[in-house]
Amino acid sequence: MIGIIGAGISGLSLAYHLQKLDIPYILLEASEQAGGYIRTIQDNSTNHRAYVLEQGPNSIMVDSEIQQIIEELGIDEELLPSNDVSQNRYIFKNGKYRKLPAKPSKLLFNRFFSFSSKLAIFKERRRPKQTIENETLSQFFERRFSKEIVDYALNPFVAGIYAGDPEQLLMHKTFAQLHEYEQNYGSVIKGLIKNKSVERRHTSSFKKGMQTLPKAFAQKLDRLKLSLQVTNVQKTTSGYTIHTNDEQTFQVNQLVVATAAPAAQQFLAESFPAFSQALGKIYYPPMVAVHSTYKRDAIKHPLDGFGGLNPKIEGLYTAGSIWTSSIFSGRCPEDEVLFTTFVGGTQSPQHTTNSKQITLGKVHQELSEHYQISASPLYQNLCKWDQAIPQYDLNILDAHRIADELEQEQLFVCANWKDGISLPDCIKKGKKLATKLAEKYSPKVVNE
């Protein structure tokens, strides 16, 4: 039997695909519900107005592989594609939100970047290839493009998607594909052109919110145990013994760690002290998400896009906002708009220490100033993650190295702190690992 600890989206996908392959497993989850950071609130408390609020991921990029899994789960009718305006991205620059060209080719014919940056983009294909160990995102993009592109494109994107700092995140870990383009083709742009036929993906959610996805996975599973916290893992001659907080034990042949690193650090401390110590080095910055709704006629900005991101160099309090009601229908009443605003992350963790009242006030102040809002919010909701997204920086390298080595001892990792943080990454790595485990599966012990 295969023991999986953690029923976030990675663990759920792994268990689901093992079950499809008729491989016995047990999936243990400490909380009362599966899904990890994917949490949807449907709030009807404000004068009977219905809000669909995401505390975690707001959307998922769907390609044919993810689409097939969604159909297998029976939730394809619940899939909610994004509206056309979501292709537009705005960046705060020189006191206002400006539209960033949707395609790299249009950057050369747009006023967003200076002439020198456009020239740098044009010349990128002729720059010599370099191999720099543990190069950061900032170093890579400044070397191949320009400092302005780092400040006004890379920085806000990394803060918004990864809650990260491009001066710390590693290129070969965070943007592995772009890193490979330089190594394989000598240029990022050449790599993009060579691979332009790569299957297109579309931004989607679900009519009742993102939590539809983990719920559907969980409902398909025969051996999911909730509210069962793993306290210790012991190595045995035939595999592993998993100990839980209610003194249950599970004997397994292979062990898969699918929890966040801080949780794994605790239950692996006795049997794998070096791995546990390495896991303790992984940094998860704090992040606050604030949902704010306003009357549509009180806002002058057209909100014709996915959202607005705030470069660190502009010195704003928030990292940016997703224009949730512009992207997806049914997130709030039609005469209102819903913003999801992010505060904190690696670049400004100190902003998450303010009280709820101060944070809500500062968010409203920035929104009203930069989107020309003439009224108070109808509704505000705050969610704080003390440990949000794992950072693929120098501190994560030891954990990745040891995790690879421990596969020889039948211990595997299927979590967002290794091999990608996005929802598609996590779902696909679960499927891939299920196939790998099925190929080598050889039961040696009784199930329990």
Tab-separated table of C-alpha atoms in Angstrom:
chain	number	residue	atom	x	y	z
A	1	MET	CA	0.000	0.000	0.000
A	2	ILE	CA	1.084	3.559	-0.681
A	3	GLY	CA	0.722	6.116	2.093
A	4	ILE	CA	-0.011	9.710	1.070
A	5	ILE	CA	0.193	12.441	3.697
A	6	GLY	CA	-1.698	15.597	2.768
A	7	ALA	CA	-4.911	16.054	0.755
A	8	GLY	CA	-4.121	19.301	-0.993
A	9	ILE	CA	-4.620	19.291	-4.750
A	10	SER	CA	-1.345	17.374	-5.318
A	11	GLY	CA	-2.226	14.587	-2.889
A	12	LEU	CA	-5.793	14.403	-4.202
A	13	SER	CA	-4.609	14.073	-7.792
A	14	LEU	CA	-2.095	11.389	-6.840
A	15	ALA	CA	-4.688	9.366	-4.911
A	16	TYR	CA	-7.249	9.707	-7.708
A	17	HIS	CA	-4.838	8.456	-10.361
A	18	LEU	CA	-3.561	5.616	-8.150
A	19	GLN	CA	-7.164	4.536	-7.637
A	20	LYS	CA	-7.720	4.553	-11.408
A	21	LEU	CA	-4.699	2.238	-11.723
A	22	ASP	CA	-6.029	-0.095	-8.978
A	23	ILE	CA	-3.043	0.611	-6.730
A	24	PRO	CA	-3.948	0.465	-3.008
A	25	TYR	CA	-3.347	3.692	-1.088
A	26	ILE	CA	-4.342	5.594	2.038
A	27	LEU	CA	-4.664	9.392	1.959
A	28	LEU	CA	-4.408	11.157	5.324
A	29	GLU	CA	-5.418	14.782	5.882
A	30	ALA	CA	-5.117	16.743	9.127
A	31	SER	CA	-7.926	19.241	8.462
A	32	GLU	CA	-11.667	18.682	8.214
A	33	GLN	CA	-11.746	19.178	4.454
A	34	ALA	CA	-9.549	18.382	1.481
A	35	GLY	CA	-8.110	20.960	-0.878
A	36	GLY	CA	-5.372	22.689	1.087
A	37	TYR	CA	-5.178	26.358	0.125
A	38	ILE	CA	-8.116	26.131	-2.299
A	39	ARG	CA	-10.977	27.658	-0.334
A	40	THR	CA	-14.143	29.322	-1.582
A	41	ILE	CA	-16.544	31.360	0.537
A	42	GLN	CA	-20.103	31.929	-0.632
A	43	ASP	CA	-21.235	34.864	1.475
A	44	ASN	CA	-24.929	35.771	1.447
A	45	SER	CA	-24.876	37.711	4.708
A	46	THR	CA	-24.894	41.278	3.329
A	47	ASN	CA	-28.481	42.316	2.577
A	48	HIS	CA	-29.020	39.053	0.720
A	49	ARG	CA	-26.296	39.894	-1.797
A	50	ALA	CA	-24.400	36.820	-2.996
A	51	TYR	CA	-20.603	36.901	-3.179
A	52	VAL	CA	-18.284	34.109	-4.342
A	53	LEU	CA	-14.913	34.775	-2.716
A	54	GLU	CA	-11.675	32.873	-3.228
A	55	GLN	CA	-9.278	32.779	-0.287
A	56	GLY	CA	-6.699	30.864	-2.317
A	57	PRO	CA	-6.238	30.436	-6.078
A	58	ASN	CA	-8.730	32.447	-8.132
A	59	SER	CA	-8.458	30.476	-11.367
A	60	ILE	CA	-6.819	27.587	-13.177
A	61	MET	CA	-5.159	27.422	-16.588
A	62	VAL	CA	-6.924	24.649	-18.499
A	63	ASP	CA	-5.282	22.697	-21.317
A	64	SER	CA	-6.416	19.404	-22.877
A	65	GLU	CA	-4.920	17.278	-20.082
A	66	ILE	CA	-6.579	19.293	-17.309
A	67	GLN	CA	-9.816	19.419	-19.326
A	68	GLN	CA	-9.849	15.619	-19.564
A	69	ILE	CA	-9.439	15.260	-15.798
A	70	ILE	CA	-12.219	17.793	-15.177
A	71	GLU	CA	-14.488	15.768	-17.467
A	72	GLU	CA	-13.561	12.519	-15.690
A	73	LEU	CA	-14.507	14.143	-12.390
A	74	GLY	CA	-17.903	15.055	-13.834
A	75	ILE	CA	-17.598	18.795	-13.270
A	76	ASP	CA	-17.108	19.995	-16.848
A	77	GLU	CA	-20.606	21.501	-16.803
A	78	GLU	CA	-19.507	23.564	-13.795
A	79	LEU	CA	-16.468	24.972	-15.599
A	80	LEU	CA	-16.597	28.753	-15.961
A	81	PRO	CA	-14.392	30.249	-18.701
A	82	SER	CA	-13.004	33.724	-18.188
A	83	ASN	CA	-14.437	36.699	-20.030
A	84	ASP	CA	-12.537	38.050	-23.043
A	85	VAL	CA	-11.297	41.154	-21.212
A	86	SER	CA	-9.221	38.945	-18.899
A	87	GLN	CA	-6.491	38.907	-21.550
A	88	ASN	CA	-5.697	42.518	-20.656
A	89	ARG	CA	-3.176	43.125	-17.879
A	90	TYR	CA	-2.552	46.484	-16.226
A	91	ILE	CA	0.600	47.679	-14.456
A	92	PHE	CA	0.798	50.732	-12.178
A	93	LYS	CA	3.339	53.156	-13.618
A	94	ASN	CA	3.891	56.854	-12.971
A	95	GLY	CA	0.709	57.320	-10.977
A	96	LYS	CA	-1.805	55.333	-13.034
A	97	TYR	CA	-2.643	51.871	-14.335
A	98	ARG	CA	-1.400	51.308	-17.872
A	99	LYS	CA	-2.222	48.392	-20.135
A	100	LEU	CA	0.645	45.980	-20.727
A	101	PRO	CA	0.720	44.586	-24.279
A	102	ALA	CA	-0.747	41.075	-24.307
A	103	LYS	CA	1.791	39.651	-26.771
A	104	PRO	CA	5.590	39.999	-26.596
A	105	SER	CA	5.646	41.064	-30.261
A	106	LYS	CA	3.506	44.104	-29.443
A	107	LEU	CA	5.949	45.362	-26.833
A	108	LEU	CA	8.028	46.941	-29.593
A	109	PHE	CA	5.108	49.054	-30.821
A	110	ASN	CA	3.721	50.224	-27.503
A	111	ARG	CA	4.478	53.223	-25.313
A	112	PHE	CA	4.642	51.210	-22.105
A	113	PHE	CA	8.424	50.687	-22.287
A	114	SER	CA	11.152	53.156	-23.205
A	115	PHE	CA	12.992	53.021	-26.519
A	116	SER	CA	16.066	51.522	-24.828
A	117	SER	CA	14.016	48.619	-23.435
A	118	LYS	CA	12.384	48.018	-26.818
A	119	LEU	CA	15.839	47.957	-28.367
A	120	ALA	CA	16.931	45.455	-25.709
A	121	ILE	CA	13.988	43.206	-26.609
A	122	PHE	CA	14.887	43.464	-30.307
A	123	LYS	CA	18.539	42.583	-29.613
A	124	GLU	CA	17.820	39.698	-27.205
A	125	ARG	CA	18.063	37.085	-29.953
A	126	ARG	CA	21.650	38.131	-30.673
A	127	ARG	CA	22.899	38.139	-27.103
A	128	PRO	CA	25.320	35.297	-26.311
A	129	LYS	CA	24.118	32.406	-24.201
A	130	GLN	CA	25.485	32.199	-20.670
A	131	THR	CA	25.278	29.542	-17.984
A	132	ILE	CA	25.267	31.113	-14.524
A	133	GLU	CA	24.792	28.878	-11.504
A	134	ASN	CA	21.785	29.771	-9.351
A	135	GLU	CA	21.022	32.903	-11.339
A	136	THR	CA	18.039	34.861	-9.996
A	137	LEU	CA	15.093	36.022	-12.077
A	138	SER	CA	16.240	39.637	-11.846
A	139	GLN	CA	19.771	38.789	-12.928
A	140	PHE	CA	18.530	36.742	-15.873
A	141	PHE	CA	16.011	39.286	-17.184
A	142	GLU	CA	18.308	42.259	-16.702
A	143	ARG	CA	21.083	40.381	-18.506
A	144	ARG	CA	18.879	39.359	-21.435
A	145	PHE	CA	16.559	42.390	-21.524
A	146	SER	CA	16.716	45.502	-19.290
A	147	LYS	CA	16.345	46.842	-15.751
A	148	GLU	CA	13.119	48.590	-16.736
A	149	ILE	CA	11.576	45.279	-17.801
A	150	VAL	CA	12.632	43.791	-14.472
A	151	ASP	CA	11.050	46.678	-12.550
A	152	TYR	CA	7.810	47.083	-14.500
A	153	ALA	CA	7.014	43.617	-15.889
A	154	LEU	CA	8.890	40.916	-14.008
A	155	ASN	CA	8.672	42.373	-10.491
A	156	PRO	CA	4.891	42.923	-10.339
A	157	PHE	CA	4.192	39.597	-12.060
A	158	VAL	CA	6.353	37.649	-9.604
A	159	ALA	CA	4.846	39.491	-6.629
A	160	GLY	CA	1.319	38.802	-7.851
A	161	ILE	CA	1.693	35.156	-8.858
A	162	TYR	CA	4.393	33.871	-6.505
A	163	ALA	CA	4.213	36.390	-3.637
A	164	GLY	CA	7.918	36.505	-4.396
A	165	ASP	CA	10.913	38.727	-5.029
A	166	PRO	CA	12.677	38.294	-8.399
A	167	GLU	CA	15.946	39.236	-6.735
A	168	GLN	CA	15.725	36.020	-4.699
A	169	LEU	CA	13.861	33.448	-6.802
A	170	LEU	CA	16.045	31.156	-8.908
A	171	MET	CA	15.592	31.142	-12.663
A	172	HIS	CA	16.140	27.411	-13.236
A	173	LYS	CA	13.636	26.535	-10.517
A	174	THR	CA	10.935	29.171	-11.051
A	175	PHE	CA	10.963	29.747	-14.824
A	176	ALA	CA	12.568	26.487	-15.886
A	177	GLN	CA	11.165	26.599	-19.424
A	178	LEU	CA	12.523	30.070	-20.205
A	179	HIS	CA	15.851	29.052	-18.691
A	180	GLU	CA	15.913	26.040	-21.027
A	181	TYR	CA	15.081	28.246	-24.016
A	182	GLU	CA	18.300	30.187	-23.510
A	183	GLN	CA	20.310	27.001	-23.020
A	184	ASN	CA	18.756	25.143	-25.978
A	185	TYR	CA	18.189	27.962	-28.479
A	186	GLY	CA	20.578	30.661	-27.255
A	187	SER	CA	17.704	33.080	-26.716
A	188	VAL	CA	14.404	33.357	-24.851
A	189	ILE	CA	12.654	34.902	-27.846
A	190	LYS	CA	13.998	32.236	-30.208
A	191	GLY	CA	12.668	29.605	-27.828
A	192	LEU	CA	9.253	31.256	-27.712
A	193	ILE	CA	9.122	31.391	-31.515
A	194	LYS	CA	10.232	27.761	-31.890
A	195	ASN	CA	7.579	26.652	-29.429
A	196	LYS	CA	4.753	28.976	-30.490
A	197	SER	CA	2.702	25.959	-31.568
A	198	VAL	CA	2.532	24.789	-27.948
A	199	GLU	CA	-1.068	24.090	-26.985
A	200	ARG	CA	-2.989	27.126	-25.835
A	201	ARG	CA	-4.478	27.235	-22.369
A	202	HIS	CA	-7.466	29.197	-21.156
A	203	THR	CA	-8.143	30.791	-17.791
A	204	SER	CA	-11.120	29.226	-16.026
A	205	SER	CA	-12.840	28.755	-12.698
A	206	PHE	CA	-16.064	27.037	-11.632
A	207	LYS	CA	-19.555	28.448	-11.235
A	208	LYS	CA	-19.530	27.826	-7.478
A	209	GLY	CA	-15.856	28.641	-7.058
A	210	MET	CA	-12.502	26.895	-7.171
A	211	GLN	CA	-13.310	24.588	-4.257
A	212	THR	CA	-15.477	22.641	-6.704
A	213	LEU	CA	-12.276	20.995	-7.954
A	214	PRO	CA	-10.886	19.486	-4.715
A	215	LYS	CA	-14.405	18.510	-3.635
A	216	ALA	CA	-14.843	16.545	-6.852
A	217	PHE	CA	-11.518	14.766	-6.365
A	218	ALA	CA	-12.361	13.946	-2.742
A	219	GLN	CA	-15.786	12.540	-3.621
A	220	LYS	CA	-14.166	10.051	-6.000
A	221	LEU	CA	-11.754	8.658	-3.407
A	222	ASP	CA	-12.416	5.474	-1.433
A	223	ARG	CA	-9.569	5.815	1.057
A	224	LEU	CA	-9.449	9.436	2.171
A	225	LYS	CA	-9.316	10.013	5.924
A	226	LEU	CA	-9.913	13.563	7.176
A	227	SER	CA	-9.160	15.121	10.581
A	228	LEU	CA	-6.269	12.716	11.034
A	229	GLN	CA	-2.961	14.418	11.734
A	230	VAL	CA	0.273	12.533	11.131
A	231	THR	CA	2.608	12.954	14.094
A	232	ASN	CA	5.513	10.704	13.154
A	233	VAL	CA	6.834	8.459	10.402
A	234	GLN	CA	9.117	5.524	11.132
A	235	LYS	CA	11.224	3.610	8.626
A	236	THR	CA	10.754	-0.175	8.713
A	237	THR	CA	12.331	-3.086	6.859
A	238	SER	CA	9.347	-3.305	4.517
A	239	GLY	CA	8.424	0.353	4.215
A	240	TYR	CA	7.067	2.873	6.706
A	241	THR	CA	4.832	3.093	9.751
A	242	ILE	CA	2.686	6.214	9.895
A	243	HIS	CA	1.559	7.369	13.355
A	244	THR	CA	-1.414	9.711	13.825
A	245	ASN	CA	-2.720	11.932	16.610
A	246	ASP	CA	-5.410	9.418	17.618
A	247	GLU	CA	-2.793	6.662	17.997
A	248	GLN	CA	-3.693	4.880	14.769
A	249	THR	CA	-0.872	3.378	12.723
A	250	PHE	CA	-0.678	2.574	9.024
A	251	GLN	CA	1.876	0.232	7.475
A	252	VAL	CA	2.810	1.251	3.934
A	253	ASN	CA	5.312	0.183	1.280
A	254	GLN	CA	5.936	3.605	-0.206
A	255	LEU	CA	5.462	6.996	1.420
A	256	VAL	CA	4.470	10.195	-0.370
A	257	VAL	CA	4.821	13.580	1.309
A	258	ALA	CA	2.092	15.858	-0.085
A	259	THR	CA	1.913	18.435	2.706
A	260	ALA	CA	3.389	21.897	3.036
A	261	ALA	CA	7.041	21.835	4.089
A	262	PRO	CA	6.455	23.031	7.697
A	263	ALA	CA	4.100	20.111	8.387
A	264	ALA	CA	6.467	17.594	6.791
A	265	GLN	CA	9.330	19.016	8.829
A	266	GLN	CA	7.552	17.923	12.002
A	267	PHE	CA	6.583	14.343	11.177
A	268	LEU	CA	9.870	13.536	9.397
A	269	ALA	CA	12.122	14.891	12.160
A	270	GLU	CA	12.772	11.553	13.877
A	271	SER	CA	13.480	9.335	10.859
A	272	PHE	CA	14.941	11.921	8.475
A	273	PRO	CA	16.548	14.710	10.542
A	274	ALA	CA	18.616	16.122	7.651
A	275	PHE	CA	15.563	16.294	5.399
A	276	SER	CA	13.520	17.823	8.200
A	277	GLN	CA	16.168	20.481	8.751
A	278	ALA	CA	16.238	21.281	5.029
A	279	LEU	CA	12.448	21.583	4.945
A	280	GLY	CA	12.643	24.081	7.789
A	281	LYS	CA	14.689	26.405	5.570
A	282	ILE	CA	11.948	26.785	2.947
A	283	TYR	CA	10.460	30.257	3.174
A	284	TYR	CA	6.712	30.844	3.020
A	285	PRO	CA	5.967	34.591	3.140
A	286	PRO	CA	2.786	35.888	4.791
A	287	MET	CA	0.032	37.155	2.522
A	288	VAL	CA	-3.317	38.863	3.052
A	289	ALA	CA	-6.200	38.738	0.561
A	290	VAL	CA	-8.873	41.437	0.848
A	291	HIS	CA	-12.192	41.220	-1.003
A	292	SER	CA	-13.899	44.569	-1.604
A	293	THR	CA	-17.140	45.317	-3.444
A	294	TYR	CA	-18.379	48.670	-4.719
A	295	LYS	CA	-21.281	49.952	-6.759
A	296	ARG	CA	-20.233	49.885	-10.413
A	297	ASP	CA	-21.426	53.413	-11.080
A	298	ALA	CA	-19.122	54.726	-8.323
A	299	ILE	CA	-15.992	53.667	-10.261
A	300	LYS	CA	-14.626	55.624	-13.214
A	301	HIS	CA	-12.014	53.060	-14.296
A	302	PRO	CA	-13.372	50.676	-16.978
A	303	LEU	CA	-11.852	47.604	-15.238
A	304	ASP	CA	-11.482	45.988	-18.646
A	305	GLY	CA	-8.884	43.409	-17.725
A	306	PHE	CA	-7.641	40.683	-15.422
A	307	GLY	CA	-6.363	43.144	-12.846
A	308	GLY	CA	-3.734	45.689	-11.932
A	309	LEU	CA	-0.303	44.851	-10.508
A	310	ASN	CA	1.880	47.212	-8.498
A	311	PRO	CA	5.666	47.240	-9.074
A	312	LYS	CA	7.705	47.540	-5.900
A	313	ILE	CA	9.452	50.600	-7.317
A	314	GLU	CA	6.143	52.526	-7.209
A	315	GLY	CA	5.993	52.207	-3.403
A	316	LEU	CA	2.329	51.228	-2.996
A	317	TYR	CA	0.927	49.411	0.030
A	318	THR	CA	-0.693	46.569	-1.912
A	319	ALA	CA	0.863	44.130	-4.384
A	320	GLY	CA	-2.073	44.556	-6.734
A	321	SER	CA	-5.673	43.535	-7.326
A	322	ILE	CA	-7.550	41.002	-9.407
A	323	TRP	CA	-10.700	42.444	-10.966
A	324	THR	CA	-12.653	39.332	-10.090
A	325	SER	CA	-16.044	40.413	-11.409
A	326	SER	CA	-14.486	41.436	-14.734
A	327	ILE	CA	-12.891	38.014	-15.196
A	328	PHE	CA	-15.788	35.780	-14.154
A	329	SER	CA	-19.536	36.225	-14.160
A	330	GLY	CA	-21.618	35.577	-11.060
A	331	ARG	CA	-19.049	36.607	-8.460
A	332	CYS	CA	-21.194	39.496	-7.177
A	333	PRO	CA	-24.440	41.275	-8.156
A	334	GLU	CA	-24.370	42.751	-11.667
A	335	ASP	CA	-24.509	46.327	-10.400
A	336	GLU	CA	-21.378	45.803	-8.270
A	337	VAL	CA	-17.701	45.045	-8.839
A	338	LEU	CA	-15.483	42.741	-6.804
A	339	PHE	CA	-11.778	43.364	-6.227
A	340	THR	CA	-9.447	40.754	-4.728
A	341	THR	CA	-6.460	42.698	-3.406
A	342	PHE	CA	-3.198	41.216	-2.152
A	343	VAL	CA	-1.021	42.605	0.628
A	344	GLY	CA	2.354	41.307	1.789
A	345	GLY	CA	4.474	38.606	0.230
A	346	THR	CA	8.254	38.427	0.215
A	347	GLN	CA	8.677	42.045	-0.884
A	348	SER	CA	6.591	43.592	1.912
A	349	PRO	CA	5.842	41.063	4.688
A	350	GLN	CA	5.669	43.897	7.237
A	351	HIS	CA	2.376	45.055	5.727
A	352	THR	CA	0.664	41.876	6.950
A	353	THR	CA	1.268	42.749	10.608
A	354	ASN	CA	-1.251	45.590	10.670
A	355	SER	CA	-4.643	45.130	12.297
A	356	LYS	CA	-7.612	44.082	10.187
A	357	GLN	CA	-9.131	47.555	10.465
A	358	ILE	CA	-5.955	49.303	9.308
A	359	THR	CA	-5.453	46.865	6.426
A	360	LEU	CA	-9.022	47.233	5.170
A	361	GLY	CA	-8.711	51.009	5.395
A	362	LYS	CA	-5.425	51.135	3.486
A	363	VAL	CA	-6.749	48.832	0.779
A	364	HIS	CA	-9.846	50.996	0.305
A	365	GLN	CA	-7.694	54.135	0.247
A	366	GLU	CA	-5.493	52.806	-2.561
A	367	LEU	CA	-8.386	51.392	-4.560
A	368	SER	CA	-10.399	54.601	-4.337
A	369	GLU	CA	-7.427	56.768	-5.315
A	370	HIS	CA	-6.184	54.776	-8.299
A	371	TYR	CA	-9.502	53.518	-9.687
A	372	GLN	CA	-11.344	56.810	-9.083
A	373	ILE	CA	-13.902	55.342	-6.672
A	374	SER	CA	-16.293	57.881	-5.173
A	375	ALA	CA	-18.002	55.692	-2.547
A	376	SER	CA	-17.202	53.485	0.427
A	377	PRO	CA	-17.073	49.719	-0.074
A	378	LEU	CA	-20.359	47.866	0.252
A	379	TYR	CA	-18.513	44.872	1.678
A	380	GLN	CA	-14.994	43.884	2.721
A	381	ASN	CA	-13.573	40.533	3.763
A	382	LEU	CA	-10.026	39.689	4.865
A	383	CYS	CA	-8.160	36.386	4.811
A	384	LYS	CA	-4.586	35.996	6.058
A	385	TRP	CA	-2.150	33.214	5.227
A	386	ASP	CA	0.780	33.243	7.650
A	387	GLN	CA	2.616	30.891	5.288
A	388	ALA	CA	1.410	31.448	1.741
A	389	ILE	CA	3.525	30.241	-1.194
A	390	PRO	CA	6.872	28.380	-0.975
A	391	GLN	CA	9.731	30.365	-2.462
A	392	TYR	CA	12.014	28.683	-4.983
A	393	ASP	CA	15.120	30.497	-3.756
A	394	LEU	CA	18.522	29.317	-2.529
A	395	ASN	CA	16.966	28.057	0.700
A	396	ILE	CA	14.957	25.380	-1.123
A	397	LEU	CA	17.847	23.674	-2.900
A	398	ASP	CA	18.825	21.298	-0.082
A	399	ALA	CA	15.244	20.089	0.309
A	400	HIS	CA	14.978	19.398	-3.428
A	401	ARG	CA	18.296	17.547	-3.492
A	402	ILE	CA	17.490	15.357	-0.489
A	403	ALA	CA	13.981	14.651	-1.791
A	404	ASP	CA	15.456	13.294	-5.017
A	405	GLU	CA	17.907	11.116	-3.078
A	406	LEU	CA	15.204	9.681	-0.804
A	407	GLU	CA	13.317	8.162	-3.714
A	408	GLN	CA	15.806	5.305	-3.390
A	409	GLU	CA	14.251	4.664	0.025
A	410	GLN	CA	10.715	4.700	-1.405
A	411	LEU	CA	9.928	8.178	-0.071
A	412	PHE	CA	8.498	10.583	-2.640
A	413	VAL	CA	7.361	14.201	-2.717
A	414	CYS	CA	4.202	15.460	-4.415
A	415	ALA	CA	3.706	19.019	-3.173
A	416	ASN	CA	3.847	22.590	-4.445
A	417	TRP	CA	7.274	23.192	-2.888
A	418	LYS	CA	8.808	20.946	-5.561
A	419	ASP	CA	8.378	20.903	-9.340
A	420	GLY	CA	5.980	23.834	-9.639
A	421	ILE	CA	3.424	25.761	-7.587
A	422	SER	CA	0.543	26.204	-10.036
A	423	LEU	CA	-2.636	24.128	-9.877
A	424	PRO	CA	-1.950	22.447	-13.248
A	425	ASP	CA	1.607	21.670	-12.076
A	426	CYS	CA	0.256	20.027	-8.932
A	427	ILE	CA	-2.460	18.035	-10.701
A	428	LYS	CA	-0.088	16.804	-13.399
A	429	LYS	CA	2.679	15.861	-10.982
A	430	GLY	CA	0.148	13.743	-9.065
A	431	LYS	CA	-0.802	11.929	-12.257
A	432	LYS	CA	2.844	11.479	-13.263
A	433	LEU	CA	3.868	10.134	-9.870
A	434	ALA	CA	0.922	7.704	-9.839
A	435	THR	CA	2.169	6.204	-13.104
A	436	LYS	CA	5.714	6.003	-11.749
A	437	LEU	CA	4.626	4.299	-8.522
A	438	ALA	CA	2.371	1.866	-10.382
A	439	GLU	CA	5.294	0.724	-12.520
A	440	LYS	CA	7.400	-0.176	-9.502
A	441	TYR	CA	4.659	-1.155	-7.047
A	442	SER	CA	5.337	-4.432	-5.221
A	443	PRO	CA	3.326	-4.991	-2.011
A	444	LYS	CA	5.249	-6.532	0.859
A	445	VAL	CA	3.098	-5.750	3.868
A	446	VAL	CA	-0.470	-6.100	5.034
A	447	ASN	CA	-2.562	-2.952	4.513
A	448	GLU	CA	-3.098	-2.054	8.167
